[in-house]
Structures are given as structure tokens and as C-alpha cells.
Coordinates of C-alpha atoms in Angstrom, one line a residue:
M1057 CA 33.9 237.4 33.5
V1058 CA 34.9 233.8 33.0
V1059 CA 37.7 233.3 30.5
V1060 CA 37.7 229.9 28.8
P1061 CA 41.3 228.7 28.1
W1062 CA 42.2 228.6 24.4
V1063 CA 43.1 225.0 24.7
A1064 CA 39.5 224.2 25.9
L1065 CA 38.1 226.3 23.1
G1066 CA 40.2 224.4 20.6
S1067 CA 38.9 221.1 21.9
F1068 CA 35.3 222.4 21.7
A1069 CA 35.9 223.6 18.1
S1070 CA 37.2 220.2 17.2
G1071 CA 34.0 218.6 18.7
V1072 CA 31.8 221.0 16.8
G1073 CA 33.7 220.1 13.5
S1074 CA 33.3 216.5 14.2
L1075 CA 29.5 216.9 14.7
Y1076 CA 29.3 218.7 11.4
L1077 CA 31.1 215.8 9.7
L1078 CA 28.7 213.3 11.4
A1079 CA 25.7 215.3 10.0
Q1080 CA 27.2 215.1 6.5
L1081 CA 27.5 211.3 6.9
R1082 CA 23.9 210.6 7.6
D1083 CA 23.0 209.8 3.9
H1084 CA 26.0 207.5 3.4
W1085 CA 25.5 205.0 6.3
E1086 CA 25.4 202.0 4.0
K1087 CA 28.5 202.8 1.9
P1088 CA 31.7 200.7 2.3
G1089 CA 33.5 201.6 5.5
A1090 CA 30.9 204.4 6.4
K1091 CA 29.8 202.9 9.7
W1092 CA 33.4 202.5 10.9
F1093 CA 34.1 206.1 9.8
V1094 CA 31.1 207.3 11.7
A1095 CA 32.4 205.4 14.8
T1096 CA 35.8 207.0 14.4
I1097 CA 34.4 210.5 14.1
A1098 CA 31.9 209.9 17.0
T1099 CA 34.8 208.8 19.2
I1100 CA 36.7 211.9 18.3
T1101 CA 33.6 214.0 19.2
V1102 CA 33.2 212.4 22.6
W1103 CA 37.0 212.8 23.2
C1104 CA 37.1 216.5 22.3
V1105 CA 34.0 217.5 24.2
T1106 CA 35.0 215.5 27.3
Y1107 CA 38.5 216.8 27.3
G1108 CA 37.3 220.4 26.7
V1109 CA 35.1 220.0 29.8
A1110 CA 37.9 218.4 31.7
L1111 CA 40.2 221.4 31.1
L1112 CA 37.6 223.5 33.0
V1113 CA 37.3 221.2 36.0
A1114 CA 39.7 221.5 38.9
D1115 CA 38.0 218.8 41.2
T1116 CA 40.4 215.8 41.4
T1117 CA 37.7 213.1 41.4
I1118 CA 35.7 214.5 38.5
R1119 CA 38.9 215.3 36.6
R1120 CA 40.1 211.7 37.1
A1121 CA 36.8 210.3 35.7
L1122 CA 36.9 212.6 32.7
E1123 CA 40.6 211.6 32.0
T1124 CA 39.5 208.0 32.0
V1125 CA 36.9 208.7 29.4
T1126 CA 39.6 210.2 27.1
W1127 CA 41.7 207.1 27.6
V1128 CA 38.8 205.0 26.5
C1129 CA 38.3 207.1 23.4
L1130 CA 42.1 206.9 22.7
V1131 CA 42.2 203.0 22.8
W1132 CA 39.2 202.7 20.6
I1133 CA 39.8 205.2 17.9
G1134 CA 42.7 203.2 16.3
Y1135 CA 40.6 200.1 16.0
F1136 CA 37.6 202.0 14.5
F1137 CA 39.9 203.8 12.0
M1138 CA 41.4 200.5 10.8
G1139 CA 37.9 199.1 10.4
F1140 CA 37.1 202.1 8.2
A1141 CA 40.3 201.6 6.1
L1142 CA 39.5 197.9 5.6
G1143 CA 35.9 198.6 4.5
Y1144 CA 36.7 201.6 2.4
T1145 CA 39.4 199.8 0.4
G1146 CA 37.2 196.7 -0.1
R1147 CA 39.0 194.3 2.2
T1148 CA 35.7 193.1 3.7
N1149 CA 37.1 189.5 3.9
I1150 CA 39.5 190.8 6.6
L1151 CA 37.0 193.2 8.2
E1152 CA 34.5 190.4 8.7
S1153 CA 37.0 187.8 9.7
R1154 CA 37.3 186.3 13.3
S1155 CA 40.8 187.6 13.4
F1156 CA 39.7 191.2 13.1
T1157 CA 36.9 190.7 15.6
A1158 CA 39.5 189.2 18.0
L1159 CA 41.6 192.3 17.7
G1160 CA 38.7 194.2 19.2
L1161 CA 39.6 192.5 22.5
I1162 CA 42.6 194.7 22.7
P1163 CA 40.7 198.0 23.0
L1164 CA 38.1 196.3 25.1
A1165 CA 40.8 195.1 27.6
S1166 CA 42.4 198.5 27.5
S1167 CA 39.1 200.2 28.3
I1168 CA 38.6 197.9 31.3
L1169 CA 42.1 198.7 32.5
A1170 CA 41.5 202.4 32.1
L1171 CA 38.2 202.4 34.0
T1172 CA 39.7 200.3 36.9
N1173 CA 43.1 202.0 36.9
P1174 CA 42.5 203.6 40.4
L1175 CA 42.4 200.1 41.7
H1176 CA 45.7 198.8 40.2
A1177 CA 47.6 201.7 38.6
L1178 CA 48.7 199.5 35.7
L1179 CA 48.4 202.2 33.1
W1180 CA 49.4 205.3 35.0
D1181 CA 50.2 206.4 38.6
G1182 CA 50.7 209.6 40.6
F1183 CA 47.6 211.4 39.3
R1184 CA 47.9 215.2 40.0
V1185 CA 45.9 218.2 38.8
A1186 CA 48.0 221.3 37.6
T1187 CA 47.3 224.5 35.7
V1188 CA 48.9 224.8 32.3
F1189 CA 48.0 227.7 29.8
G1190 CA 45.2 228.6 32.2
A1191 CA 43.5 225.2 31.9
S1192 CA 43.2 222.3 34.4
A1193 CA 45.7 219.9 33.1
V1194 CA 46.9 216.7 34.8
T1195 CA 50.2 215.0 35.2
Y1196 CA 50.9 211.3 36.0
T1197 CA 53.6 208.7 35.4
F1198 CA 53.0 206.3 32.6
Q1199 CA 53.5 202.6 33.4
P1200 CA 54.9 200.2 30.8
L1201 CA 51.4 198.7 30.2
G1202 CA 50.2 202.3 29.6
Y1203 CA 52.8 202.9 26.9
L1204 CA 51.9 199.5 25.4
V1205 CA 48.2 200.5 25.2
I1206 CA 49.1 203.7 23.4
L1207 CA 51.5 202.0 21.1
L1208 CA 48.9 199.5 20.1
S1209 CA 46.4 202.2 19.3
M1210 CA 48.9 204.1 17.2
L1211 CA 49.8 200.8 15.5
F1212 CA 46.1 200.4 14.4
V1213 CA 46.2 203.9 13.0
S1214 CA 49.4 203.3 11.2
V1215 CA 48.1 200.2 9.5
A1216 CA 45.0 202.0 8.4
T1217 CA 47.1 204.8 7.0
V1218 CA 49.2 202.3 5.1
L1219 CA 46.1 200.7 3.6
L1220 CA 44.8 204.1 2.4
F1221 CA 48.1 205.1 0.8
D1222 CA 48.3 201.7 -0.8
T1223 CA 45.1 202.7 -2.6
V1224 CA 46.8 205.7 -4.0
V1225 CA 49.7 203.7 -5.3
S1226 CA 47.5 200.8 -6.7
Y1227 CA 44.6 202.7 -8.2
G1228 CA 46.2 206.0 -9.2
P1229 CA 44.3 209.3 -9.5
L1230 CA 40.7 207.8 -9.2
Y1231 CA 40.8 207.8 -5.4
R1232 CA 44.0 209.9 -4.9
R1233 CA 42.6 213.0 -3.3
Q1234 CA 40.3 211.2 -0.9
A1235 CA 42.9 208.7 0.2
I1236 CA 45.7 211.2 0.7
A1237 CA 43.5 213.6 2.7
V1238 CA 42.2 210.8 5.0
G1239 CA 45.6 209.1 5.2
L1240 CA 47.3 212.4 6.3
S1241 CA 44.5 213.4 8.8
P1242 CA 45.8 211.1 11.7
I1243 CA 49.3 212.6 11.5
P1244 CA 48.7 215.9 13.6
P1245 CA 46.8 214.2 16.5
G1246 CA 49.2 211.2 16.3
V1247 CA 52.2 213.5 16.8
A1248 CA 50.4 215.2 19.7
V1249 CA 49.7 211.8 21.4
L1250 CA 53.4 210.7 21.1
T1251 CA 54.6 214.1 22.3
W1252 CA 52.3 214.0 25.3
A1253 CA 53.1 210.3 26.2
L1254 CA 56.8 210.8 25.9
G1255 CA 56.8 214.1 27.9
L1256 CA 58.5 216.0 25.1
G1257 CA 56.2 219.1 25.2
P1258 CA 54.2 221.0 27.7
A1259 CA 52.5 219.1 30.5
I1260 CA 49.2 219.1 28.7
N1261 CA 47.6 216.8 26.1
L1262 CA 47.1 218.9 22.8
T1263 CA 45.7 216.0 20.8
T1264 CA 42.1 217.3 20.8
L1265 CA 43.4 220.7 19.6
L1266 CA 45.2 219.0 16.7
F1267 CA 42.0 217.2 15.8
L1268 CA 41.1 220.4 14.0
P1269 CA 43.4 219.8 11.0
H1270 CA 42.2 216.1 11.2
I1271 CA 38.6 217.1 10.8
A1272 CA 39.5 219.7 8.1
L1273 CA 41.2 217.0 6.0
D1274 CA 38.4 214.5 6.5
S1275 CA 35.8 217.2 5.6
Y1276 CA 37.7 218.0 2.4
A1277 CA 37.9 214.3 1.5
F1278 CA 34.1 213.8 2.2
V1279 CA 32.6 217.1 1.0
R1280 CA 34.8 218.2 -1.8
S1281 CA 36.2 215.0 -3.1
G1282 CA 33.2 212.6 -2.6
M1283 CA 35.0 210.1 -0.4
F1284 CA 31.9 207.9 -0.3
E1285 CA 30.6 208.7 -3.8
F1286 CA 33.7 207.0 -5.4
H1287 CA 35.4 204.4 -3.4
P1288 CA 38.0 201.8 -4.1
A1289 CA 35.8 199.0 -2.7
T1290 CA 34.0 199.0 -6.0
R1291 CA 37.2 198.5 -8.0
R1292 CA 38.5 195.8 -5.6
A1293 CA 35.2 194.0 -5.8
G1294 CA 35.3 194.2 -9.6
E1295 CA 38.8 192.9 -9.6
R1296 CA 37.8 189.9 -7.4
A1297 CA 34.7 189.3 -9.5
A1298 CA 36.8 189.3 -12.7
I1299 CA 38.7 186.3 -11.4
D1300 CA 37.3 184.7 -8.2
D1301 CA 33.6 185.0 -9.0
I1302 CA 33.5 184.0 -12.7
A1303 CA 32.7 180.4 -13.7
T1304 CA 35.7 180.2 -16.0
P1305 CA 38.8 178.5 -14.5
V1306 CA 41.7 181.0 -14.1
A1307 CA 45.2 180.2 -12.9
I1308 CA 48.0 182.6 -12.2
V1309 CA 51.5 181.1 -12.5
D1310 CA 55.1 182.4 -12.4
V1311 CA 57.5 182.3 -15.3
D1312 CA 58.3 178.7 -14.5
G1313 CA 54.6 177.7 -14.5
R1314 CA 54.3 177.3 -10.7
I1315 CA 50.9 178.1 -9.3
I1316 CA 50.6 181.5 -7.6
N1317 CA 46.8 181.7 -7.4
L1318 CA 43.7 179.7 -8.5
N1319 CA 40.1 180.9 -8.6
P1320 CA 37.4 178.6 -7.3
A1321 CA 36.5 177.4 -10.8
A1322 CA 40.1 176.3 -11.4
E1323 CA 40.1 174.5 -8.1
V1324 CA 37.0 172.5 -9.3
M1325 CA 38.5 171.9 -12.7
L1326 CA 41.7 170.5 -11.2
A1327 CA 40.0 168.8 -8.3
I1328 CA 42.3 170.4 -5.7
E1329 CA 42.4 173.1 -3.0
K1330 CA 44.4 176.2 -3.7
R1331 CA 46.4 175.9 -0.5
A1332 CA 47.6 172.5 -1.3
A1333 CA 48.7 173.5 -4.9
L1334 CA 50.5 176.8 -4.3
T1335 CA 54.1 176.9 -5.7
D1336 CA 53.5 173.5 -7.4
P1337 CA 53.9 173.3 -11.2
L1338 CA 50.5 173.7 -12.8
D1339 CA 51.1 170.7 -15.2
A1340 CA 51.6 168.5 -12.1
W1341 CA 47.9 168.8 -11.3
I1342 CA 46.5 168.4 -14.8
E1343 CA 45.4 164.8 -15.5
G1344 CA 44.9 164.3 -19.2
D1345 CA 46.9 165.9 -22.1
E1346 CA 50.4 167.1 -21.5
F1347 CA 50.5 170.8 -20.6
D1348 CA 53.4 173.2 -21.0
I1349 CA 53.1 176.8 -20.1
G1350 CA 55.5 177.8 -22.8
A1351 CA 54.0 175.7 -25.6
E1352 CA 51.8 177.3 -28.3
R1353 CA 48.9 174.9 -27.5
D1354 CA 45.4 176.4 -27.6
R1355 CA 43.4 173.3 -26.6
L1356 CA 43.8 170.9 -23.7
G1357 CA 41.9 167.8 -22.5
V1358 CA 41.6 167.4 -18.7
E1359 CA 40.3 164.4 -16.8
N1360 CA 38.1 165.1 -13.8
G1361 CA 35.7 162.8 -12.0
G1362 CA 36.0 160.1 -14.7
R1363 CA 34.9 162.6 -17.5
R1364 CA 37.2 164.3 -20.0
H1365 CA 36.6 168.0 -20.6
E1366 CA 38.1 169.9 -23.5
Y1367 CA 39.3 173.5 -22.8
K1368 CA 40.4 176.3 -24.9
I1369 CA 43.5 177.9 -23.4
Q1370 CA 44.3 181.6 -23.4
R1371 CA 47.6 182.8 -21.9
T1372 CA 48.4 186.4 -21.1
E1373 CA 51.8 187.4 -19.9
L1374 CA 52.0 189.3 -16.6
T1375 CA 54.5 192.2 -16.5
D1376 CA 55.3 195.0 -14.1
D1377 CA 55.5 198.7 -15.0
S1378 CA 59.1 198.3 -16.3
G1379 CA 58.1 195.4 -18.6
T1380 CA 59.7 192.6 -16.6
H1381 CA 58.0 189.3 -17.3
L1382 CA 56.6 188.0 -14.0
G1383 CA 54.4 185.1 -15.1
Y1384 CA 51.1 184.2 -16.9
T1385 CA 47.4 184.4 -16.4
V1386 CA 46.0 181.1 -17.8
V1387 CA 42.3 181.1 -18.7
F1388 CA 40.6 177.7 -19.4
Q1389 CA 37.4 178.0 -21.4
D1390 CA 35.4 174.8 -21.3
I1391 CA 34.4 173.9 -24.9
T1392 CA 33.3 170.4 -24.3
D1393 CA 29.6 170.9 -25.1
E1394 CA 30.6 173.1 -28.1
I1395 CA 32.7 170.3 -29.5
Q1396 CA 30.0 167.7 -28.9
R1397 CA 27.5 170.0 -30.8
E1398 CA 30.0 170.4 -33.6
R1399 CA 30.4 166.6 -33.9
R1400 CA 26.6 166.0 -33.9
L1401 CA 26.2 168.7 -36.7
E1402 CA 29.0 167.0 -38.7
V1403 CA 27.1 163.7 -38.5
L1404 CA 23.8 165.4 -39.4
N1405 CA 25.5 167.3 -42.3
R1406 CA 27.0 164.1 -43.7
F1407 CA 23.6 162.5 -43.4
L1408 CA 21.9 165.3 -45.3
R1409 CA 24.6 165.6 -47.9
H1410 CA 24.7 161.9 -48.8
N1411 CA 21.6 160.0 -47.7
V1412 CA 18.9 162.6 -48.2
R1413 CA 20.4 164.0 -51.4
N1414 CA 20.9 160.6 -52.9
E1415 CA 17.4 159.5 -52.1
S1416 CA 16.0 162.8 -53.4
V1417 CA 17.7 162.2 -56.7
V1418 CA 16.2 158.8 -57.0
I1419 CA 12.7 160.1 -56.3
Q1420 CA 13.3 163.0 -58.7
A1421 CA 14.3 160.6 -61.5
R1422 CA 11.3 158.3 -60.9
A1423 CA 8.9 161.2 -60.7
E1424 CA 10.2 162.4 -64.1
L1425 CA 9.5 158.9 -65.6
L1426 CA 6.1 158.7 -64.1
A1427 CA 5.2 162.2 -65.4
A1428 CA 6.2 161.2 -68.9
E1429 CA 4.3 157.8 -68.8
L1430 CA 1.1 158.9 -67.1
E1431 CA -1.7 161.0 -68.3
G1432 CA -4.4 163.3 -66.9
E1433 CA -4.7 163.8 -63.1
A1434 CA -2.0 161.1 -62.4
A1435 CA 0.5 163.0 -64.6
E1436 CA -0.3 166.2 -62.7
H1437 CA 0.4 164.4 -59.4
A1438 CA 3.7 163.1 -60.7
A1439 CA 4.7 166.6 -61.9
T1440 CA 3.8 168.0 -58.5
I1441 CA 6.1 165.4 -56.9
E1442 CA 8.9 166.2 -59.3
G1443 CA 8.6 170.0 -58.5
A1444 CA 8.7 169.4 -54.8
V1445 CA 11.8 167.2 -55.1
D1446 CA 13.4 169.8 -57.3
R1447 CA 12.9 172.4 -54.6
L1448 CA 14.2 170.0 -52.0
V1449 CA 17.4 169.3 -53.9
E1450 CA 17.9 173.0 -54.5
S1451 CA 17.4 173.8 -50.8
G1452 CA 19.9 171.0 -50.0
D1453 CA 22.5 172.5 -52.4
K1454 CA 22.1 175.9 -50.7
A1455 CA 22.4 174.4 -47.3
R1456 CA 25.5 172.6 -48.3
T1457 CA 26.9 175.9 -49.6
L1458 CA 26.1 177.5 -46.2
S1459 CA 27.8 174.6 -44.4
E1460 CA 30.9 174.3 -46.6
A1461 CA 31.7 177.9 -47.6
S1462 CA 32.7 179.3 -44.2
G1463 CA 34.8 182.0 -45.7
D1464 CA 37.1 182.2 -42.7
D1465 CA 40.1 180.7 -44.5
E1466 CA 39.5 182.2 -47.9
A1467 CA 42.2 184.8 -48.9
L1468 CA 41.1 188.4 -49.5
E1469 CA 41.6 189.3 -53.2
P1470 CA 40.8 192.4 -55.3
V1471 CA 37.7 191.5 -57.4
G1472 CA 36.4 193.4 -60.5
L1473 CA 32.7 193.7 -59.9
A1474 CA 31.6 194.2 -63.4
D1475 CA 33.2 191.0 -64.8
R1476 CA 32.2 188.9 -61.8
I1477 CA 28.6 190.0 -61.9
E1478 CA 28.3 189.6 -65.6
D1479 CA 29.6 186.0 -65.5
I1480 CA 27.1 185.2 -62.7
V1481 CA 24.2 186.7 -64.7
A1482 CA 25.2 185.0 -67.9
G1483 CA 24.9 181.6 -66.1
L1484 CA 21.5 182.4 -64.5
E1485 CA 19.5 184.1 -67.3
P1486 CA 19.0 181.0 -69.5
E1487 CA 17.3 179.2 -66.6
Y1488 CA 14.5 181.8 -66.1
D1489 CA 12.1 183.9 -68.2
G1490 CA 13.2 187.2 -66.9
S1491 CA 15.9 189.6 -68.0
V1492 CA 18.8 191.2 -66.1
T1493 CA 20.7 194.4 -66.9
V1494 CA 24.0 195.2 -65.3
A1495 CA 25.3 198.7 -64.8
V1496 CA 28.6 198.5 -63.0
P1497 CA 31.7 200.6 -63.7
A1498 CA 34.3 198.5 -65.4
D1499 CA 37.1 199.8 -63.0
L1500 CA 35.2 199.3 -59.8
T1501 CA 36.9 196.8 -57.6
V1502 CA 36.6 195.5 -54.0
R1503 CA 39.0 193.7 -51.8
T1504 CA 37.0 190.8 -50.5
Q1505 CA 36.5 187.1 -50.4
P1506 CA 35.5 186.1 -54.0
A1507 CA 33.5 183.0 -53.2
L1508 CA 31.3 184.7 -50.6
L1509 CA 30.8 187.7 -53.0
S1510 CA 29.5 185.2 -55.6
V1511 CA 27.2 183.7 -53.1
V1512 CA 25.6 187.1 -52.4
V1513 CA 25.2 188.1 -56.0
T1514 CA 24.0 184.7 -57.2
N1515 CA 21.3 184.4 -54.6
L1516 CA 20.0 187.9 -54.9
V1517 CA 19.7 187.7 -58.7
E1518 CA 18.3 184.2 -58.6
N1519 CA 15.8 185.1 -55.9
A1520 CA 14.4 187.9 -58.1
L1521 CA 14.2 185.8 -61.2
Q1522 CA 12.7 182.8 -59.4
H1523 CA 9.9 184.6 -57.5
V1524 CA 8.8 187.1 -60.1
P1525 CA 7.4 185.9 -63.5
A1526 CA 9.1 187.5 -66.5
A1527 CA 11.0 189.7 -64.0
T1528 CA 13.0 192.7 -65.0
V1529 CA 16.0 192.8 -62.8
S1530 CA 18.7 195.5 -62.6
V1531 CA 22.1 195.1 -60.9
T1532 CA 24.0 198.3 -60.2
A1533 CA 27.1 199.2 -58.1
S1534 CA 28.9 202.4 -57.1
A1535 CA 31.6 203.6 -54.8
E1536 CA 30.7 205.7 -51.7
D1537 CA 33.0 206.7 -48.8
G1538 CA 35.3 203.8 -48.7
A1539 CA 32.6 201.3 -49.5
V1540 CA 30.9 199.7 -52.5
A1541 CA 27.1 199.8 -52.7
L1542 CA 25.8 196.9 -54.7
S1543 CA 22.0 196.9 -55.5
V1544 CA 19.8 194.3 -57.1
A1545 CA 16.2 195.6 -57.9
D1546 CA 13.2 193.8 -59.5
D1547 CA 9.7 194.9 -60.5
G1548 CA 7.9 192.3 -58.4
P1549 CA 5.5 192.7 -55.5
G1550 CA 8.3 192.8 -52.9
V1551 CA 9.6 190.4 -50.3
P1552 CA 6.8 189.5 -47.9
D1553 CA 7.1 191.2 -44.4
H1554 CA 7.2 187.8 -42.6
E1555 CA 10.3 186.9 -44.7
L1556 CA 12.1 190.1 -43.8
G1557 CA 11.0 189.7 -40.1
V1558 CA 12.7 186.3 -40.0
L1559 CA 16.0 187.8 -41.3
E1560 CA 15.9 190.7 -38.8
R1561 CA 15.4 188.4 -35.9
G1562 CA 18.2 186.1 -37.1
R1563 CA 16.3 182.9 -36.4
E1564 CA 13.3 180.9 -37.7
T1565 CA 10.4 179.5 -35.6
D1566 CA 7.9 176.8 -36.2
L1567 CA 5.1 179.3 -36.9
N1568 CA 7.1 182.0 -38.7
H1569 CA 9.7 180.9 -41.1
G1570 CA 11.2 181.8 -44.4
S1571 CA 10.4 179.9 -47.6
G1572 CA 13.9 179.4 -48.8
M1573 CA 17.6 179.4 -48.0
G1574 CA 18.6 182.1 -50.5
L1575 CA 18.1 185.2 -48.4
W1576 CA 19.7 183.3 -45.3
L1577 CA 22.8 182.7 -47.4
V1578 CA 22.9 186.4 -48.4
R1579 CA 22.5 187.6 -44.8
W1580 CA 25.1 185.2 -43.5
A1581 CA 27.7 186.0 -46.3
V1582 CA 27.3 189.8 -46.0
T1583 CA 27.8 189.6 -42.2
T1584 CA 31.0 187.5 -42.8
L1585 CA 32.2 190.1 -45.3
E1586 CA 31.7 192.8 -42.7
G1587 CA 29.0 194.5 -44.8
D1588 CA 25.5 195.8 -44.3
L1589 CA 22.2 194.5 -45.9
E1590 CA 19.2 196.7 -46.6
F1591 CA 15.8 196.0 -48.2
D1592 CA 13.4 198.5 -49.8
T1593 CA 10.0 197.0 -50.8
S1594 CA 8.2 200.3 -51.6
D1595 CA 8.4 199.7 -55.3
G1596 CA 9.2 196.1 -56.1
T1597 CA 12.2 194.8 -54.1
T1598 CA 15.6 196.6 -54.0
V1599 CA 18.3 194.9 -52.0
T1600 CA 21.4 197.0 -51.3
V1601 CA 24.6 195.4 -50.0
R1602 CA 27.4 197.8 -48.7
L1603 CA 30.8 196.2 -48.5
P1604 CA 34.1 197.8 -47.4
R1605 CA 36.4 198.4 -50.5
E1606 CA 39.5 197.5 -48.4
R1607 CA 39.4 194.9 -45.7
P1608 CA 42.7 194.4 -43.8
V1609 CA 44.3 191.0 -44.0
P1610 CA 43.8 189.1 -40.8
N1611 CA 47.0 188.8 -38.6
D1612 CA 48.8 191.1 -41.0
P1613 CA 51.3 193.1 -39.0
A1614 CA 51.2 195.8 -41.7
T1615 CA 47.6 196.5 -41.0
A1616 CA 47.5 195.8 -37.3

């Protein structure tokens, strides 16, 4: 009966384990680093199976050939493993670089030296077959170049292990189990290689035997921890996209304002190359307004290519885990077009407020005179002109209200709803035929912006009175769950669906537009007041506005 040495059995077991792992990788071929990981495991498989066979062969010639194959596997495994580490951790810029490709010349040259070693003996000399632990082992004397080849392969593995452990430190628990398992896996076979090369153990190479724990750790990382389901390449790519790939200029500077990094958009903004600007003060490269990293300036003008761009600046302090201030991230948001639009709107607004309104008043006055002087059909035409101009002036007044009453700077105040609503209704009722009833608790208050609240109430009540002949309008309010529900109801036919559709879409088109500015003012004001707007047209029209009873004061530390 043939007894297979236990060392050979261990090598074959490692080979079978590697084949199992390769089978599990077939559905993950396109994942980051997967191809390099497959190359690593495939090399281990060839090494283990070849060495297992070699331990059973006593013929010197065949044994020498098999030993050469194991050397080829030894010199390539480190390069493949480092390629996996680079791809898995998202460092594809290094992996796909010419420098990394050039590093492949090291295992290639080492393989050629191993295959031709019988001719020059540069790697080892004095090849002899000996029996150790019942297996066909070999002994030979390592040459300096042989030690160098092994050292370089181990260096590749070490760099890869550092990259994987760096992932643990940088990204925390998200990839911790995978990275620790794969990072620890090279240690057992690595120790075996060094022990064998330095002659510190038995005269036999136990590396393939110690691939068993290597495969076990890799299998745990892949099967149990989803090594290719969640990988740091995604996070690293996201971090790169968050700065390098966005169109917004971003500069990273130290505490003294010296450039540490620029994204491509910042290079374009400053018309420089990052390499030329590193360690230079950021303000030295800004042509335009004076820039000081410590100043509380939120806008900056920059000259580039003969054109001035306006930027909104956002600074964020960079600190380490201990809170030490390391520098700033400076984001430049181009608001040039926005400012130009604002200026055009200002000109248009002034034109509408002055020219159009003044001319409309003139037309309105002359139409009134004509209506009084003329008779019959001509008087009717004059009255029609007068009504149209009245509506135009009214719309202009509301547009001006929308333009001027931004509400952003208005202070929040407690407002008694009953008094405020009754004052508004008292001013509107004499102008219309309808009637308004107010049912609001006298003690009901809301902390809000008074002017915008008045805009909401005025336009809702006026809309009901204006569009419903002899309307009966009711205004009610009540408190509910930290909010105030204010309702204005009328007995008319209801707001047309196309009017509500325009409000829901938030914009008007040429073919589908609202007939007035009142509801637009209400919608805009309610949104600014952080409230909700609701329409019910099942029986007349009921408009319900829900406003928070207590709004925090902006930038108030007590409410932050």
C-alpha cells in the first residue's frame, strides 16, 4: 500500500481549498480587484498541486522541473496580491498606471531566471533530492539574487497587506472583517517562506501546507463577510467624485492658506496646474478681489480669461480626531449667472413698478373721463377699458407685493389671530357685496411673520369676495398638534381645476395659466412661513392653511 506523506496531503488539501474558492468567485469577475484575486488564488492552486506532486517524485530531473514551477508561482503571487489590494481598495489610478505595469517586469525577469537557472545558477546552486518526513524534499544553496527575488515578492505582499489594513483604519467597521481576514491570510505562508529560505526549520518548504489557513481566512472573508459585495472601492470612488469629479471648484488649504490640493474645476477657475500651485498661498493665484482665508467674506470676484466671475465662498474647517485644526476646505460656487439674472429682474421690476404702473394710471383716469362723457355703445367700450385697466393695476400691485415682501428679514412675532383677521376683514368688506364672518378664539396666537400672514389672509378673503357674487365667507381658526389651522370658506362654485393644477405644478405655461396673482401670493407666503396649503372644492371652496405655532428664530443659539 502506498502511503502519501502528510506534507503532500496538506499541499493537495490547500489546492482543493483554492479550487473551491475559485468556484465561488465565478459570479464576481467584474468586481473591483476580483480578477487580481482570482489570479492570486489560481497561482496558489498551481503551486500547491505542483508541490504536492513534487513531494512524491524522486527523479532529479523531474523534481528540478517541478521545483522551478513553484519558484515561478512564488515570484508572481506577490505581484498579483498587490494588484488585488490596489483594485479592492479603489486605487485604480495606481493599478492602471505605467509604473505598476513596469513593476511586472520584476516577476517576469525572476521567472526567466528560475526557468533558466540550470544554465547559470544565479538563484540557487547545489540541487539535491532528500527524503524529509517521508516526502521527496530538495536542498540547495540560495544565491544572493535568489534571496533578492524572494525579498521582492515578500515586499509586494507586505505592501498589499498594509493597503488592506489602511482600509480598516480609514473606513472603520464597514470593511473591517473582510480586510482583517484577507490582510492576515498571507502571514502563515509568508512565515513559512522566510523560514525555508533562511534555513531556520526542517529542510523542506512548508509554505503550501500553511496555505490552508490562508485559504480559510480568504474563504471567510469572501463567503461569510461578502468581500466583493461591499468593497472600499465604492467609498473611495465616492470620495473622489465628491471633490475631483464635481464641477464646483474646491481647494484644500492648510491653516496658513497654502494650497494642499485642488480639484480640476479649481484648476480651471484659477487657470493653473495643481502641481505648480502646491504649497503656494491660495490668494497668490486669485486675480480679482482680495482673498483672505481667515476673513468672513462670503463672495469673491475672480478674473479669468478676461472675464470676471462671481463666486460664493463656503469654508469648512478641517480637524483630526482630537479636534486639532489642520486647515480648510474652500468651495467656490459660481453665482455669476445668478447675479446677472437678479440684475435683469431688478431692471424689469423697476420698469413694471414705475413705467407700466404710471401709464396704466393715466389710461385708467382717461377711461373714467370717457365713460362719464360718452353714451351708448361708446360708453360701454370705455367702461370695459376702465375695468381692464383696474385689473391690470391690481395685478401690478400684487406682483409688487410678491417682489418686495420677501419675508426673509422680517422678525418673528407673536400675532393674535382674531384681531389681525378682523382688521383685515373690516378693510375688505366695504369694497364688495358679500359678507364675512370670523370665528377665531380670542387667545389664539401664532409666532410668525406678521406681514406674510396678512398677505395670506387678505388674498384668501379677497379672492372669495371678488369671484363669488354676494358671497358668504367664513374665516375660522383652531389649534391642533403644535400648529394653527386657518380656514377660509365660501359658498361659490369652487376654484377651477386648471387654477389648482397651476398651483400644484408651481409654474405657469402659455396654454395653462391662472387668472390672477392672489393664489400665487398665498402659495408663496405659506411656503415661506413653513406651512401647508390645502384646497377643498367639494362644496364651494375651503382653503385651509396650517402654520406652526412656534417657529425658531433663525441663527438663535437657544433654538439651534
